[in-house]
């Protein structure tokens, strides 16, 4: 048995727990926000990450991103792979690129993107850092309709604390292109 298997099983369990917990938390509404048991500054839920990204899009007149079950599964696969093989990069050590994970989950895309972060302890912190990076900012504000998010406690390289975040963005084949209201 591989020495990685117990770690892979722990990571899979963590991702599954985070995914189930996030599914049980209602999406934020205009009537008010709902958080997991942490306070606003410490919130690391998928819903709060999506909300923070959509706030940036709304400030620029862009439509919101919507969670997509296939992109969620692709993001979970990505984070699991990073923990199992102890890397943090857009391209896996075996050369697997982000779009492969999306394709394997049956999301037929016209456009796809990915943002990664590790070591942060709050969703808003992640989005602030992504917005300060031209490539990550382009994904948040890009011509996408769907998003998939996975969050795991810890980092795959084991070098620091905090969490690891994967956000996949997509626009499916046949969907109309985004028209900005800028």
Short mmCIF file of N, CA and C in Angstrom, two decimals:
data_model
loop_
_atom_site.label_atom_id
_atom_site.label_comp_id
_atom_site.label_asym_id
_atom_site.label_seq_id
_atom_site.Cartn_x
_atom_site.Cartn_y
_atom_site.Cartn_z
N UNK A 1 0.84 -1.18 0.00
CA UNK A 1 0.00 0.00 0.00
C UNK A 1 0.88 1.24 0.00
N UNK A 2 0.53 2.21 -0.78
CA UNK A 2 1.30 3.44 -0.90
C UNK A 2 1.30 4.21 0.41
N UNK A 3 2.42 4.86 0.69
CA UNK A 3 2.46 5.68 1.91
C UNK A 3 1.59 6.92 1.76
N UNK A 4 1.17 7.24 0.54
CA UNK A 4 0.32 8.42 0.31
C UNK A 4 -1.15 8.12 0.54
N UNK A 5 -1.54 6.86 0.49
CA UNK A 5 -2.95 6.51 0.57
C UNK A 5 -3.62 7.06 1.83
N UNK A 6 -3.05 6.88 3.06
CA UNK A 6 -3.74 7.44 4.23
C UNK A 6 -3.92 8.96 4.12
N UNK A 7 -2.91 9.67 3.63
CA UNK A 7 -3.03 11.12 3.47
C UNK A 7 -4.10 11.44 2.43
N UNK A 8 -4.12 10.70 1.33
CA UNK A 8 -5.12 10.92 0.29
C UNK A 8 -6.52 10.69 0.84
N UNK A 9 -6.69 9.67 1.67
CA UNK A 9 -8.00 9.40 2.25
C UNK A 9 -8.41 10.53 3.19
N UNK A 10 -7.45 11.06 3.97
CA UNK A 10 -7.77 12.19 4.87
C UNK A 10 -8.17 13.41 4.06
N UNK A 11 -7.43 13.69 2.98
CA UNK A 11 -7.74 14.85 2.13
C UNK A 11 -9.11 14.67 1.50
N UNK A 12 -9.39 13.46 0.99
CA UNK A 12 -10.70 13.20 0.38
C UNK A 12 -11.81 13.40 1.41
N UNK A 13 -11.58 12.96 2.64
CA UNK A 13 -12.58 13.14 3.70
C UNK A 13 -12.78 14.62 4.00
N UNK A 14 -11.69 15.39 4.06
CA UNK A 14 -11.80 16.82 4.33
C UNK A 14 -12.57 17.52 3.22
N UNK A 15 -12.23 17.22 1.96
CA UNK A 15 -12.92 17.83 0.83
C UNK A 15 -14.40 17.46 0.86
N UNK A 16 -14.70 16.20 1.15
CA UNK A 16 -16.10 15.76 1.21
C UNK A 16 -16.85 16.48 2.32
N UNK A 17 -16.23 16.62 3.48
CA UNK A 17 -16.89 17.31 4.60
C UNK A 17 -17.14 18.77 4.26
N UNK A 18 -16.13 19.44 3.68
CA UNK A 18 -16.29 20.85 3.31
C UNK A 18 -17.38 20.99 2.26
N UNK A 19 -17.41 20.08 1.28
CA UNK A 19 -18.42 20.15 0.22
C UNK A 19 -19.82 19.93 0.79
N UNK A 20 -19.98 18.93 1.65
CA UNK A 20 -21.29 18.67 2.25
C UNK A 20 -21.71 19.83 3.15
N UNK A 21 -20.80 20.32 3.97
CA UNK A 21 -21.13 21.44 4.86
C UNK A 21 -21.54 22.66 4.05
N UNK A 22 -20.81 22.94 2.96
CA UNK A 22 -21.14 24.10 2.14
C UNK A 22 -22.49 23.92 1.47
N UNK A 23 -22.83 22.69 1.08
CA UNK A 23 -24.11 22.44 0.44
C UNK A 23 -25.27 22.66 1.42
N UNK A 24 -25.02 22.46 2.69
CA UNK A 24 -26.07 22.63 3.69
C UNK A 24 -26.30 24.08 4.07
N UNK A 25 -25.34 24.95 3.75
CA UNK A 25 -25.47 26.37 4.08
C UNK A 25 -26.14 27.06 2.91
N UNK A 26 -27.28 27.70 3.15
CA UNK A 26 -27.96 28.38 2.05
C UNK A 26 -27.08 29.46 1.44
N UNK A 27 -27.27 29.67 0.16
CA UNK A 27 -26.52 30.73 -0.51
C UNK A 27 -26.95 32.08 0.06
N UNK A 28 -26.02 33.04 0.12
CA UNK A 28 -26.37 34.36 0.64
C UNK A 28 -27.47 34.98 -0.20
N UNK A 29 -28.33 35.73 0.44
CA UNK A 29 -29.40 36.42 -0.26
C UNK A 29 -29.29 37.90 0.03
N UNK A 30 -30.06 38.69 -0.70
CA UNK A 30 -30.03 40.13 -0.46
C UNK A 30 -30.65 40.46 0.90
N UNK A 31 -31.45 39.55 1.45
CA UNK A 31 -32.08 39.80 2.75
C UNK A 31 -31.09 39.65 3.90
N UNK A 32 -29.99 39.00 3.67
CA UNK A 32 -29.00 38.82 4.73
C UNK A 32 -28.06 37.69 4.40
N UNK A 33 -26.93 37.68 5.08
CA UNK A 33 -25.94 36.64 4.83
C UNK A 33 -26.00 35.59 5.90
N UNK A 34 -25.67 34.39 5.51
CA UNK A 34 -25.59 33.29 6.45
C UNK A 34 -24.19 32.71 6.39
N UNK A 35 -23.56 32.56 7.51
CA UNK A 35 -22.19 32.06 7.56
C UNK A 35 -22.16 30.74 8.31
N UNK A 36 -21.06 30.03 8.10
CA UNK A 36 -20.81 28.88 8.95
C UNK A 36 -20.57 29.43 10.35
N UNK A 37 -20.11 28.64 11.27
CA UNK A 37 -20.00 29.08 12.65
C UNK A 37 -18.94 30.14 12.89
N UNK A 38 -18.10 30.42 11.91
CA UNK A 38 -17.08 31.44 12.09
C UNK A 38 -17.68 32.82 11.84
N UNK A 39 -17.02 33.84 12.38
CA UNK A 39 -17.45 35.21 12.13
C UNK A 39 -17.10 35.64 10.72
N UNK A 40 -17.55 36.79 10.33
CA UNK A 40 -17.37 37.30 8.97
C UNK A 40 -15.89 37.35 8.57
N UNK A 41 -15.02 37.77 9.45
CA UNK A 41 -13.60 37.89 9.11
C UNK A 41 -12.91 36.56 8.94
N UNK A 42 -13.47 35.50 9.51
CA UNK A 42 -12.85 34.19 9.46
C UNK A 42 -13.54 33.23 8.50
N UNK A 43 -14.52 33.69 7.74
CA UNK A 43 -15.33 32.81 6.92
C UNK A 43 -14.53 32.25 5.74
N UNK A 44 -14.49 30.94 5.64
CA UNK A 44 -13.80 30.28 4.54
C UNK A 44 -14.75 29.38 3.75
N UNK A 45 -16.03 29.67 3.75
CA UNK A 45 -16.99 28.82 3.04
C UNK A 45 -16.97 29.09 1.54
N UNK A 46 -17.44 28.11 0.79
CA UNK A 46 -17.57 28.27 -0.65
C UNK A 46 -18.52 29.42 -0.97
N UNK A 47 -19.60 29.51 -0.18
CA UNK A 47 -20.57 30.58 -0.41
C UNK A 47 -19.96 31.96 -0.22
N UNK A 48 -19.11 32.12 0.78
CA UNK A 48 -18.50 33.44 1.01
C UNK A 48 -17.47 33.76 -0.07
N UNK A 49 -16.78 32.75 -0.59
CA UNK A 49 -15.83 33.00 -1.68
C UNK A 49 -16.59 33.42 -2.94
N UNK A 50 -17.67 32.72 -3.25
CA UNK A 50 -18.48 33.08 -4.40
C UNK A 50 -19.06 34.47 -4.23
N UNK A 51 -19.54 34.78 -3.04
CA UNK A 51 -20.12 36.10 -2.78
C UNK A 51 -19.08 37.20 -2.97
N UNK A 52 -17.87 36.99 -2.46
CA UNK A 52 -16.82 38.01 -2.59
C UNK A 52 -16.44 38.21 -4.06
N UNK A 53 -16.38 37.14 -4.84
CA UNK A 53 -16.09 37.28 -6.27
C UNK A 53 -17.22 38.01 -6.98
N UNK A 54 -18.47 37.66 -6.63
CA UNK A 54 -19.61 38.30 -7.28
C UNK A 54 -19.74 39.78 -6.89
N UNK A 55 -19.30 40.14 -5.71
CA UNK A 55 -19.29 41.56 -5.33
C UNK A 55 -18.35 42.34 -6.25
N UNK A 56 -17.20 41.76 -6.56
CA UNK A 56 -16.25 42.41 -7.47
C UNK A 56 -16.86 42.53 -8.87
N UNK A 57 -17.56 41.52 -9.31
CA UNK A 57 -18.21 41.57 -10.62
C UNK A 57 -19.32 42.62 -10.64
N UNK A 58 -20.11 42.68 -9.56
CA UNK A 58 -21.21 43.64 -9.49
C UNK A 58 -20.71 45.09 -9.52
N UNK A 59 -19.59 45.35 -8.88
CA UNK A 59 -19.00 46.69 -8.89
C UNK A 59 -18.67 47.15 -10.31
N UNK A 60 -18.52 46.22 -11.22
CA UNK A 60 -18.15 46.52 -12.59
C UNK A 60 -19.29 46.25 -13.57
N UNK A 61 -20.49 46.04 -13.04
CA UNK A 61 -21.65 45.84 -13.89
C UNK A 61 -21.70 44.48 -14.57
N UNK A 62 -21.01 43.50 -14.02
CA UNK A 62 -20.98 42.17 -14.61
C UNK A 62 -21.98 41.25 -13.91
N UNK A 63 -22.54 40.31 -14.64
CA UNK A 63 -23.50 39.37 -14.01
C UNK A 63 -22.77 38.44 -13.03
N UNK A 64 -23.51 37.90 -12.07
CA UNK A 64 -22.88 37.02 -11.08
C UNK A 64 -22.51 35.66 -11.66
N UNK A 65 -21.53 35.05 -11.02
CA UNK A 65 -21.18 33.66 -11.30
C UNK A 65 -22.15 32.77 -10.53
N UNK A 66 -22.43 31.60 -11.05
CA UNK A 66 -23.31 30.64 -10.38
C UNK A 66 -22.54 29.34 -10.18
N UNK A 67 -22.71 28.73 -9.00
CA UNK A 67 -22.05 27.46 -8.76
C UNK A 67 -22.58 26.41 -9.71
N UNK A 68 -21.69 25.60 -10.24
CA UNK A 68 -22.02 24.53 -11.16
C UNK A 68 -21.50 23.23 -10.57
N UNK A 69 -22.34 22.23 -10.48
CA UNK A 69 -21.98 20.97 -9.83
C UNK A 69 -20.80 20.28 -10.52
N UNK A 70 -20.71 20.37 -11.83
CA UNK A 70 -19.59 19.74 -12.55
C UNK A 70 -18.28 20.47 -12.28
N UNK A 71 -18.33 21.80 -12.24
CA UNK A 71 -17.11 22.56 -11.93
C UNK A 71 -16.73 22.38 -10.45
N UNK A 72 -17.74 22.26 -9.57
CA UNK A 72 -17.44 21.95 -8.17
C UNK A 72 -16.67 20.63 -8.06
N UNK A 73 -17.13 19.63 -8.81
CA UNK A 73 -16.47 18.31 -8.77
C UNK A 73 -15.05 18.41 -9.34
N UNK A 74 -14.88 19.18 -10.41
CA UNK A 74 -13.54 19.35 -11.00
C UNK A 74 -12.61 20.05 -10.00
N UNK A 75 -13.12 21.06 -9.30
CA UNK A 75 -12.31 21.77 -8.30
C UNK A 75 -11.93 20.82 -7.16
N UNK A 76 -12.88 19.98 -6.74
CA UNK A 76 -12.59 19.01 -5.67
C UNK A 76 -11.54 17.99 -6.14
N UNK A 77 -11.64 17.55 -7.39
CA UNK A 77 -10.64 16.64 -7.94
C UNK A 77 -9.26 17.29 -7.94
N UNK A 78 -9.21 18.55 -8.32
CA UNK A 78 -7.94 19.29 -8.38
C UNK A 78 -7.29 19.38 -7.00
N UNK A 79 -8.08 19.78 -6.01
CA UNK A 79 -7.52 19.97 -4.68
C UNK A 79 -7.07 18.62 -4.10
N UNK A 80 -7.83 17.59 -4.37
CA UNK A 80 -7.46 16.24 -3.91
C UNK A 80 -6.12 15.84 -4.53
N UNK A 81 -5.96 16.07 -5.82
CA UNK A 81 -4.72 15.71 -6.51
C UNK A 81 -3.53 16.50 -5.94
N UNK A 82 -3.73 17.78 -5.68
CA UNK A 82 -2.63 18.58 -5.12
C UNK A 82 -2.18 18.05 -3.76
N UNK A 83 -3.14 17.67 -2.92
CA UNK A 83 -2.78 17.14 -1.60
C UNK A 83 -2.16 15.74 -1.71
N UNK A 84 -2.72 14.92 -2.59
CA UNK A 84 -2.19 13.57 -2.72
C UNK A 84 -0.74 13.57 -3.21
N UNK A 85 -0.43 14.46 -4.16
CA UNK A 85 0.91 14.47 -4.74
C UNK A 85 1.76 15.65 -4.25
N UNK A 86 1.26 16.38 -3.26
CA UNK A 86 2.00 17.42 -2.54
C UNK A 86 2.61 18.49 -3.45
N UNK A 87 1.76 19.12 -4.25
CA UNK A 87 2.22 20.22 -5.11
C UNK A 87 1.18 21.34 -5.06
N UNK A 88 1.59 22.51 -5.51
CA UNK A 88 0.68 23.64 -5.63
C UNK A 88 1.04 24.36 -6.92
N UNK A 89 0.29 24.08 -7.98
CA UNK A 89 0.57 24.66 -9.29
C UNK A 89 -0.63 24.45 -10.20
N UNK A 90 -0.72 25.27 -11.23
CA UNK A 90 -1.81 25.12 -12.19
C UNK A 90 -1.65 23.86 -13.04
N UNK A 91 -0.42 23.44 -13.25
CA UNK A 91 -0.16 22.22 -14.00
C UNK A 91 0.40 21.18 -13.03
N UNK A 92 -0.22 20.00 -13.00
CA UNK A 92 0.21 18.93 -12.10
C UNK A 92 1.61 18.43 -12.51
N UNK A 93 2.32 17.81 -11.58
CA UNK A 93 3.65 17.28 -11.91
C UNK A 93 3.66 16.34 -13.11
N UNK A 94 2.55 15.65 -13.37
CA UNK A 94 2.49 14.75 -14.53
C UNK A 94 2.07 15.48 -15.82
N UNK A 95 1.93 16.81 -15.75
CA UNK A 95 1.58 17.60 -16.92
C UNK A 95 0.09 17.85 -17.11
N UNK A 96 -0.75 17.34 -16.22
CA UNK A 96 -2.20 17.53 -16.35
C UNK A 96 -2.55 19.00 -16.13
N UNK A 97 -3.24 19.58 -17.11
CA UNK A 97 -3.63 20.99 -17.04
C UNK A 97 -5.06 21.11 -16.51
N UNK A 98 -5.42 22.31 -16.01
CA UNK A 98 -6.73 22.48 -15.36
C UNK A 98 -7.93 22.07 -16.21
N UNK A 99 -7.89 22.32 -17.51
CA UNK A 99 -9.05 21.99 -18.34
C UNK A 99 -9.34 20.49 -18.37
N UNK A 100 -8.33 19.67 -18.11
CA UNK A 100 -8.53 18.21 -18.11
C UNK A 100 -9.50 17.81 -17.00
N UNK A 101 -9.33 18.41 -15.82
CA UNK A 101 -10.22 18.09 -14.69
C UNK A 101 -11.66 18.47 -15.03
N UNK A 102 -11.83 19.60 -15.70
CA UNK A 102 -13.16 20.08 -16.08
C UNK A 102 -13.78 19.14 -17.10
N UNK A 103 -13.01 18.77 -18.09
CA UNK A 103 -13.50 17.86 -19.14
C UNK A 103 -13.89 16.51 -18.55
N UNK A 104 -13.08 15.99 -17.61
CA UNK A 104 -13.37 14.68 -17.00
C UNK A 104 -14.70 14.68 -16.25
N UNK A 105 -15.13 15.84 -15.79
CA UNK A 105 -16.41 15.93 -15.07
C UNK A 105 -17.57 16.27 -15.99
N UNK A 106 -17.35 16.27 -17.30
CA UNK A 106 -18.43 16.42 -18.26
C UNK A 106 -18.91 17.84 -18.50
N UNK A 107 -18.13 18.82 -18.09
CA UNK A 107 -18.50 20.22 -18.36
C UNK A 107 -17.99 20.57 -19.75
N UNK A 108 -18.92 20.79 -20.67
CA UNK A 108 -18.57 21.12 -22.06
C UNK A 108 -18.39 22.62 -22.15
N UNK A 109 -17.16 23.03 -22.24
CA UNK A 109 -16.87 24.46 -22.14
C UNK A 109 -16.44 25.09 -23.46
N UNK A 110 -16.76 26.37 -23.55
CA UNK A 110 -16.22 27.22 -24.61
C UNK A 110 -15.01 27.97 -24.06
N UNK A 111 -15.02 28.16 -22.75
CA UNK A 111 -13.95 28.90 -22.08
C UNK A 111 -13.85 28.39 -20.64
N UNK A 112 -12.62 28.25 -20.14
CA UNK A 112 -12.42 27.78 -18.78
C UNK A 112 -11.19 28.46 -18.18
N UNK A 113 -11.23 28.68 -16.87
CA UNK A 113 -10.10 29.29 -16.15
C UNK A 113 -10.01 28.74 -14.75
N UNK A 114 -8.90 29.04 -14.08
CA UNK A 114 -8.68 28.52 -12.74
C UNK A 114 -7.90 29.53 -11.91
N UNK A 115 -8.31 29.71 -10.66
CA UNK A 115 -7.54 30.47 -9.67
C UNK A 115 -7.21 29.53 -8.52
N UNK A 116 -5.99 29.65 -8.01
CA UNK A 116 -5.54 28.88 -6.86
C UNK A 116 -5.03 29.83 -5.79
N UNK A 117 -5.19 29.44 -4.54
CA UNK A 117 -4.61 30.21 -3.43
C UNK A 117 -4.32 29.24 -2.30
N UNK A 118 -3.31 29.56 -1.51
CA UNK A 118 -3.05 28.73 -0.32
C UNK A 118 -2.48 29.59 0.79
N UNK A 119 -2.82 29.19 2.01
CA UNK A 119 -2.30 29.85 3.19
C UNK A 119 -3.22 30.90 3.78
N UNK A 120 -4.25 31.32 3.07
CA UNK A 120 -5.16 32.33 3.59
C UNK A 120 -6.14 31.71 4.58
N UNK A 121 -6.74 32.58 5.39
CA UNK A 121 -7.68 32.10 6.41
C UNK A 121 -9.08 32.68 6.25
N UNK A 122 -9.31 33.46 5.19
CA UNK A 122 -10.63 34.05 4.97
C UNK A 122 -10.87 34.23 3.47
N UNK A 123 -12.10 34.02 3.04
CA UNK A 123 -12.45 34.12 1.63
C UNK A 123 -12.19 35.52 1.08
N UNK A 124 -12.54 36.55 1.83
CA UNK A 124 -12.33 37.92 1.35
C UNK A 124 -10.84 38.21 1.15
N UNK A 125 -10.01 37.66 2.00
CA UNK A 125 -8.57 37.81 1.86
C UNK A 125 -8.10 37.19 0.54
N UNK A 126 -8.62 36.02 0.22
CA UNK A 126 -8.28 35.35 -1.04
C UNK A 126 -8.66 36.22 -2.22
N UNK A 127 -9.89 36.72 -2.23
CA UNK A 127 -10.37 37.51 -3.37
C UNK A 127 -9.59 38.82 -3.48
N UNK A 128 -9.27 39.45 -2.36
CA UNK A 128 -8.45 40.68 -2.41
C UNK A 128 -7.11 40.40 -3.07
N UNK A 129 -6.48 39.29 -2.72
CA UNK A 129 -5.19 38.95 -3.32
C UNK A 129 -5.34 38.59 -4.79
N UNK A 130 -6.39 37.88 -5.14
CA UNK A 130 -6.62 37.57 -6.55
C UNK A 130 -6.85 38.84 -7.35
N UNK A 131 -7.59 39.79 -6.80
CA UNK A 131 -7.87 41.04 -7.52
C UNK A 131 -6.60 41.87 -7.72
N UNK A 132 -5.58 41.67 -6.91
CA UNK A 132 -4.32 42.40 -7.05
C UNK A 132 -3.40 41.74 -8.09
N UNK A 133 -3.78 40.59 -8.61
CA UNK A 133 -2.98 39.86 -9.60
C UNK A 133 -3.70 39.92 -10.95
N UNK A 134 -3.06 40.46 -11.99
CA UNK A 134 -3.76 40.61 -13.28
C UNK A 134 -4.40 39.33 -13.82
N UNK A 135 -3.71 38.21 -13.76
CA UNK A 135 -4.28 36.96 -14.29
C UNK A 135 -5.46 36.46 -13.49
N UNK A 136 -5.35 36.50 -12.17
CA UNK A 136 -6.45 36.06 -11.31
C UNK A 136 -7.64 37.01 -11.42
N UNK A 137 -7.35 38.30 -11.48
CA UNK A 137 -8.40 39.32 -11.64
C UNK A 137 -9.16 39.08 -12.95
N UNK A 138 -8.42 38.76 -14.02
CA UNK A 138 -9.05 38.51 -15.32
C UNK A 138 -10.02 37.33 -15.24
N UNK A 139 -9.69 36.32 -14.44
CA UNK A 139 -10.62 35.19 -14.29
C UNK A 139 -11.86 35.61 -13.53
N UNK A 140 -11.70 36.33 -12.43
CA UNK A 140 -12.87 36.76 -11.64
C UNK A 140 -13.80 37.63 -12.48
N UNK A 141 -13.24 38.51 -13.29
CA UNK A 141 -14.03 39.46 -14.07
C UNK A 141 -14.25 39.00 -15.51
N UNK A 142 -13.86 37.77 -15.82
CA UNK A 142 -13.89 37.28 -17.19
C UNK A 142 -15.27 36.90 -17.70
N UNK A 143 -15.26 36.46 -18.94
CA UNK A 143 -16.47 36.08 -19.66
C UNK A 143 -16.88 34.66 -19.24
N UNK A 144 -17.25 34.55 -17.98
CA UNK A 144 -17.67 33.27 -17.41
C UNK A 144 -19.06 33.42 -16.80
N UNK A 145 -19.79 32.30 -16.74
CA UNK A 145 -21.10 32.26 -16.10
C UNK A 145 -21.11 31.36 -14.88
N UNK A 146 -20.26 30.35 -14.91
CA UNK A 146 -20.27 29.31 -13.87
C UNK A 146 -18.97 29.31 -13.08
N UNK A 147 -19.07 28.77 -11.86
CA UNK A 147 -17.88 28.60 -11.03
C UNK A 147 -18.01 27.29 -10.26
N UNK A 148 -16.87 26.74 -9.94
CA UNK A 148 -16.78 25.58 -9.06
C UNK A 148 -15.72 25.88 -8.03
N UNK A 149 -15.98 25.57 -6.78
CA UNK A 149 -15.08 25.95 -5.70
C UNK A 149 -14.82 24.76 -4.79
N UNK A 150 -13.56 24.60 -4.41
CA UNK A 150 -13.19 23.61 -3.40
C UNK A 150 -12.23 24.28 -2.43
N UNK A 151 -12.40 23.98 -1.14
CA UNK A 151 -11.56 24.54 -0.09
C UNK A 151 -11.16 23.41 0.83
N UNK A 152 -9.88 23.34 1.18
CA UNK A 152 -9.40 22.33 2.11
C UNK A 152 -8.57 23.00 3.19
N UNK A 153 -8.66 22.48 4.38
CA UNK A 153 -7.85 22.97 5.49
C UNK A 153 -6.41 22.51 5.27
N UNK A 154 -5.46 23.43 5.50
CA UNK A 154 -4.06 23.11 5.31
C UNK A 154 -3.59 23.43 3.91
N UNK A 155 -2.32 23.14 3.65
CA UNK A 155 -1.75 23.39 2.33
C UNK A 155 -1.08 22.11 1.83
N UNK A 156 -1.12 21.86 0.53
CA UNK A 156 -0.60 20.59 0.01
C UNK A 156 0.91 20.42 0.16
N UNK A 157 1.63 21.52 0.24
CA UNK A 157 3.08 21.43 0.37
C UNK A 157 3.52 21.30 1.82
N UNK A 158 2.58 21.50 2.76
CA UNK A 158 2.87 21.36 4.18
C UNK A 158 3.75 22.46 4.75
N UNK A 159 3.95 23.55 4.02
CA UNK A 159 4.88 24.60 4.45
C UNK A 159 4.26 25.70 5.29
N UNK A 160 2.96 25.80 5.33
CA UNK A 160 2.33 26.87 6.10
C UNK A 160 0.93 26.44 6.52
N UNK A 161 0.30 27.29 7.32
CA UNK A 161 -1.06 27.01 7.76
C UNK A 161 -2.07 27.61 6.81
N UNK A 162 -3.28 27.78 7.31
CA UNK A 162 -4.34 28.34 6.48
C UNK A 162 -5.04 27.28 5.67
N UNK A 163 -5.63 27.69 4.57
CA UNK A 163 -6.42 26.79 3.72
C UNK A 163 -5.90 26.85 2.29
N UNK A 164 -6.37 25.90 1.50
CA UNK A 164 -6.09 25.88 0.07
C UNK A 164 -7.41 26.08 -0.65
N UNK A 165 -7.40 26.92 -1.67
CA UNK A 165 -8.60 27.30 -2.42
C UNK A 165 -8.40 27.01 -3.90
N UNK A 166 -9.41 26.41 -4.52
CA UNK A 166 -9.43 26.21 -5.97
C UNK A 166 -10.76 26.78 -6.47
N UNK A 167 -10.67 27.68 -7.44
CA UNK A 167 -11.87 28.21 -8.10
C UNK A 167 -11.73 27.92 -9.59
N UNK A 168 -12.69 27.22 -10.15
CA UNK A 168 -12.74 26.94 -11.58
C UNK A 168 -13.84 27.82 -12.17
N UNK A 169 -13.58 28.38 -13.32
CA UNK A 169 -14.53 29.26 -14.00
C UNK A 169 -14.84 28.68 -15.36
N UNK A 170 -16.09 28.81 -15.80
CA UNK A 170 -16.42 28.27 -17.11
C UNK A 170 -17.60 28.96 -17.76
N UNK A 171 -17.61 28.87 -19.07
CA UNK A 171 -18.76 29.24 -19.89
C UNK A 171 -18.96 28.07 -20.82
N UNK A 172 -20.15 27.52 -20.82
CA UNK A 172 -20.42 26.31 -21.60
C UNK A 172 -20.57 26.61 -23.08
N UNK A 173 -20.33 25.57 -23.89
CA UNK A 173 -20.55 25.67 -25.33
C UNK A 173 -21.97 26.14 -25.59
N UNK A 174 -22.11 27.03 -26.53
CA UNK A 174 -23.44 27.49 -26.94
C UNK A 174 -24.02 28.62 -26.11
N UNK A 175 -23.39 28.98 -24.99
CA UNK A 175 -23.90 30.11 -24.20
C UNK A 175 -23.47 31.41 -24.86
N UNK A 176 -24.33 32.42 -24.80
CA UNK A 176 -23.94 33.70 -25.38
C UNK A 176 -22.76 34.31 -24.61
N UNK A 177 -21.97 35.09 -25.32
CA UNK A 177 -20.84 35.77 -24.70
C UNK A 177 -21.33 36.90 -23.81
N UNK A 178 -20.53 37.23 -22.85
CA UNK A 178 -20.81 38.30 -21.91
C UNK A 178 -20.73 39.65 -22.62
N UNK A 179 -21.71 40.50 -22.34
CA UNK A 179 -21.66 41.88 -22.83
C UNK A 179 -21.53 42.75 -21.59
N UNK A 180 -20.42 43.44 -21.47
CA UNK A 180 -20.14 44.27 -20.30
C UNK A 180 -20.98 45.53 -20.32
N UNK A 181 -21.36 45.98 -19.12
CA UNK A 181 -22.12 47.22 -18.99
C UNK A 181 -21.21 48.34 -18.50
N UNK A 182 -19.95 48.29 -18.83
CA UNK A 182 -18.99 49.32 -18.37
C UNK A 182 -19.18 50.60 -19.09
#
